[in-house]
Coordinates of C-alpha atoms in Angstrom, one line a residue:
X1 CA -54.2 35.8 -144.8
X2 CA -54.9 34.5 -141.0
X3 CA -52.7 31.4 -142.4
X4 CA -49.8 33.5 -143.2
X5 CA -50.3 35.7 -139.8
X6 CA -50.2 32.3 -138.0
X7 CA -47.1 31.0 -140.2
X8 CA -45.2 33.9 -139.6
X9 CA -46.0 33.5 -135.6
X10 CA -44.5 30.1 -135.9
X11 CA -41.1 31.3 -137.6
X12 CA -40.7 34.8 -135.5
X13 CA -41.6 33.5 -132.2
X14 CA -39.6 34.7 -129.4
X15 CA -38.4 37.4 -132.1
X16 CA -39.6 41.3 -131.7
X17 CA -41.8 42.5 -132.9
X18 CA -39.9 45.2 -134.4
X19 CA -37.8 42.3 -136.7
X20 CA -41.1 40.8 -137.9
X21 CA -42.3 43.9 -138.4
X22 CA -39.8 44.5 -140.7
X23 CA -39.8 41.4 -142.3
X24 CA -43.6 42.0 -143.2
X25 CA -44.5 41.0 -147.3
X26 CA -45.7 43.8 -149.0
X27 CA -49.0 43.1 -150.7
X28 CA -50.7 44.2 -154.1
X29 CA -54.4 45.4 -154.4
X30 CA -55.8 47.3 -156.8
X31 CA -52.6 47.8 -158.7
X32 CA -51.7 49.9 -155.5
X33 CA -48.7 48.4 -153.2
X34 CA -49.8 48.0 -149.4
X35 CA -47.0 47.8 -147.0
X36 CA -49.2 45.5 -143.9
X37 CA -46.2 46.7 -141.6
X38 CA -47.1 49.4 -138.7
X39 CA -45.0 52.6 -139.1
X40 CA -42.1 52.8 -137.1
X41 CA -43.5 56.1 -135.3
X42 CA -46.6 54.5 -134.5
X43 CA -44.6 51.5 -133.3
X44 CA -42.8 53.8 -131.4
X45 CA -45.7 55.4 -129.7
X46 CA -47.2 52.3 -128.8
X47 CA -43.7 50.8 -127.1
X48 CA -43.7 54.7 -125.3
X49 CA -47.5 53.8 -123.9
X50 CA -46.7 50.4 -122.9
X51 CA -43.4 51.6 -121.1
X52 CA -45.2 54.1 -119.6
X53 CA -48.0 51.6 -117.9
X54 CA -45.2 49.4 -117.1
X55 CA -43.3 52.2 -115.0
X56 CA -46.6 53.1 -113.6
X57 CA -46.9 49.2 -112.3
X58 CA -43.1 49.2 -111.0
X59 CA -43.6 52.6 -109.2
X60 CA -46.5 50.9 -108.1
X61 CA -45.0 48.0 -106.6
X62 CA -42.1 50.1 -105.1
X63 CA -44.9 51.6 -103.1
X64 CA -46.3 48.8 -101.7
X65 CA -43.3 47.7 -100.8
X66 CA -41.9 50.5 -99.2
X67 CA -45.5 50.1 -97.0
X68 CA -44.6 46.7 -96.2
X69 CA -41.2 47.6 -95.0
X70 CA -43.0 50.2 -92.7
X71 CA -45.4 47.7 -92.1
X72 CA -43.0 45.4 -91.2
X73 CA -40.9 47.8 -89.0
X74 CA -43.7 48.1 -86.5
X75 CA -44.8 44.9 -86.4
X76 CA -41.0 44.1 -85.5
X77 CA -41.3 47.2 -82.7
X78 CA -44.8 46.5 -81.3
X79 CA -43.2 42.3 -80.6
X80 CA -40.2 43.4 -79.2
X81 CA -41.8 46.0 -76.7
X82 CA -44.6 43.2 -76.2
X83 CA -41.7 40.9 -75.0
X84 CA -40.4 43.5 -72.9
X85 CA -43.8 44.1 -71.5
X86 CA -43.8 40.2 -70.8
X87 CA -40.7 39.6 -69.3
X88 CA -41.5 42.5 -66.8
X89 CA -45.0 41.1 -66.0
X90 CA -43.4 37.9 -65.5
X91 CA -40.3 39.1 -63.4
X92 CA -43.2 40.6 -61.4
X93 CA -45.2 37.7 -60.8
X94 CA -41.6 35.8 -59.1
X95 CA -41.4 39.0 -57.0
X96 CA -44.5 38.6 -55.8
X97 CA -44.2 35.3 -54.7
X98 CA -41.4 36.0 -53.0
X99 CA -42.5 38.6 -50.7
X100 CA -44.2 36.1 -48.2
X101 CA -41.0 34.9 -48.0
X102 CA -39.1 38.3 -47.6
X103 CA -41.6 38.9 -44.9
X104 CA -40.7 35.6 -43.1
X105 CA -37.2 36.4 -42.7
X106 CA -37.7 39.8 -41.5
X107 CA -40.1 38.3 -39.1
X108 CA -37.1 36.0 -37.7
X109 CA -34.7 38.9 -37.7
X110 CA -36.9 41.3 -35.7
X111 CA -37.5 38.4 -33.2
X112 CA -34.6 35.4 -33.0
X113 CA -35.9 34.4 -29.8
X114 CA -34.0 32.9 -26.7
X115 CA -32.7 29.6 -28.4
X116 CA -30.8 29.1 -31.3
X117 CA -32.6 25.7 -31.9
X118 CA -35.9 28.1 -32.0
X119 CA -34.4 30.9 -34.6
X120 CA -32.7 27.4 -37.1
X121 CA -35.9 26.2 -37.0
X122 CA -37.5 29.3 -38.0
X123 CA -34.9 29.5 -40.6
X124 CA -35.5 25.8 -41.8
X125 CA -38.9 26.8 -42.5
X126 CA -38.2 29.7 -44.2
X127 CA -35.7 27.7 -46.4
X128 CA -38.6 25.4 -47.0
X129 CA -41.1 28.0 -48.1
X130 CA -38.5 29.6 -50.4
X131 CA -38.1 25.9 -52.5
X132 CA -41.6 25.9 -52.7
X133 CA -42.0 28.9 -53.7
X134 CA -39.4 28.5 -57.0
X135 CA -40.7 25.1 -57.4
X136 CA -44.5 26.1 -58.6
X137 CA -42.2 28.8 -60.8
X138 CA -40.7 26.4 -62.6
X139 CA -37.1 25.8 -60.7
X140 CA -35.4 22.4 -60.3
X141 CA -32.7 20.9 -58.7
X142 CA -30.3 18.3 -60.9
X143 CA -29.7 15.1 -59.4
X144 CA -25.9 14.4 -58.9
X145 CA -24.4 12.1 -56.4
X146 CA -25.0 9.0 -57.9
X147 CA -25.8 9.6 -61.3
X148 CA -23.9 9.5 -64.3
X149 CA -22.2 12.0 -64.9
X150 CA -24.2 14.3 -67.5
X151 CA -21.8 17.4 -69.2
X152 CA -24.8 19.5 -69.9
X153 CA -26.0 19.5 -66.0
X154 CA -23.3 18.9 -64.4
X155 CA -19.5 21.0 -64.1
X156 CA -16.5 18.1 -63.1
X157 CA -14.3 20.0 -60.7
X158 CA -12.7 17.3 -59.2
X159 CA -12.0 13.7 -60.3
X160 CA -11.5 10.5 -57.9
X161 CA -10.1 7.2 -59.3
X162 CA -12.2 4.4 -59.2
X163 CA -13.0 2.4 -56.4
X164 CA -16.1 1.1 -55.4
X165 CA -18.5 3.1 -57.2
X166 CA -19.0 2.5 -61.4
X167 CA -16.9 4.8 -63.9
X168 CA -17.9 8.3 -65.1
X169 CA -20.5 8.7 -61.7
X170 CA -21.1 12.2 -59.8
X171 CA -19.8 11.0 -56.0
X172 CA -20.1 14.4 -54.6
X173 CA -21.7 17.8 -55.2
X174 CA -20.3 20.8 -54.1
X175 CA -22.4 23.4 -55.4
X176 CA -26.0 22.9 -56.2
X177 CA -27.1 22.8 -59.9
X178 CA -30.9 24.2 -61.5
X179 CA -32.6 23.8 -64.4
X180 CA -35.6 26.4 -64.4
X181 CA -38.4 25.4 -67.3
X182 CA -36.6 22.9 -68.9
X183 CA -32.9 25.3 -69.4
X184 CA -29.8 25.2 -67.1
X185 CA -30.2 27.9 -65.8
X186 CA -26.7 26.7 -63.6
X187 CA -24.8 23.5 -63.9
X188 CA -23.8 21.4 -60.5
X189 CA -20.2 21.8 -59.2
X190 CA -19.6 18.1 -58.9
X191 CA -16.7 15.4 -58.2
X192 CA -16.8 12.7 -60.8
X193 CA -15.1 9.1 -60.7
X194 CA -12.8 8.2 -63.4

């Protein structure tokens, strides 16, 4: 009998079980005629129970992921107020920084003193301690006159022909260029020689 079970496996697999139920051999015993097939209700009731577990497990899973989503949802609102957060804090700290520098020129203001000479030396200074200041931030300046000319740090504004100097080099800046932590944060204004 397991022989036939297992032959009838091999010809009905991937069928129903509903068709091989159908397709069951009736057998004789005792005179008596068995059918080995389940009844159709009973089959029925066992699909109902199996659906029923099944959209148990979906509603399930629809659950969970309706408390990812929400997981998922704050997790995307917490970052982005944490980056706010950050970009304050760190807007803060340049402030900060600059303030001795604020107070420097209102220093000068108050006081320009008797010679020019005295107050553009005051200002040099100033000038000074305000590079320095945006250098340890992170601020630099591109190179231009003399260097080849670069389109993603430098902005041609005006061409020259050539002359002395070698094709495609920056032979005047007009407007200072800065990269600030490795971006442009503004190209250089530059002549270029063609």
């Amino acid at each position: 009998m397991a022989e036939q079970d297992k032959g009838r496996q091999e010809r009905h697999n991937g069928e129903s079980d509903l068709s091989i139920a159908a397709d069951e051999p009736e057998r004789k015993a005792d005179g008596i005629t068995k059918t080995l097939a389940v009844s159709p209700e009973q089959r029925i009731e066992e699909l109902e129970g199996a659906l029923g577990v099944t959209e148990n497990k979906a509603q399930e899973y629809y659950q969970q992921l309706l408390r990812l989503r929400a997981d998922f949802e704050n997790l995307r609102r917490r970052v982005n107020k944490e980056r706010e957060e950050f970009l304050h804090l760190a807007g803060e700290a340049l402030v900060a920084a600059l303030l001795p520098v604020l107070d420097d020129f209102e220093r000068a203001l108050k006081s320009p003193g008797d010679k020019i000479e005295d107050f553009l030396a005051g200002l040099e200074m100033i000038h000074r301690r305000l590079s320095e200041t945006l250098t340890r931030e992170g601020l630099e300046v591109i190179p231009t006159v003399g260097d080849v000319f670069d389109p993603t740090r430098h902005e041609a504004v005006a061409f020259e022909e050539a002359g002395e100097g070698p094709e495609n080099t920056v032979v005047e800046e007009f407007r200072r260029g800065y990269v600030f932590r490795g971006k442009v944060l503004r190209p250089a204004l530059v002549k270029v020689v063609r």
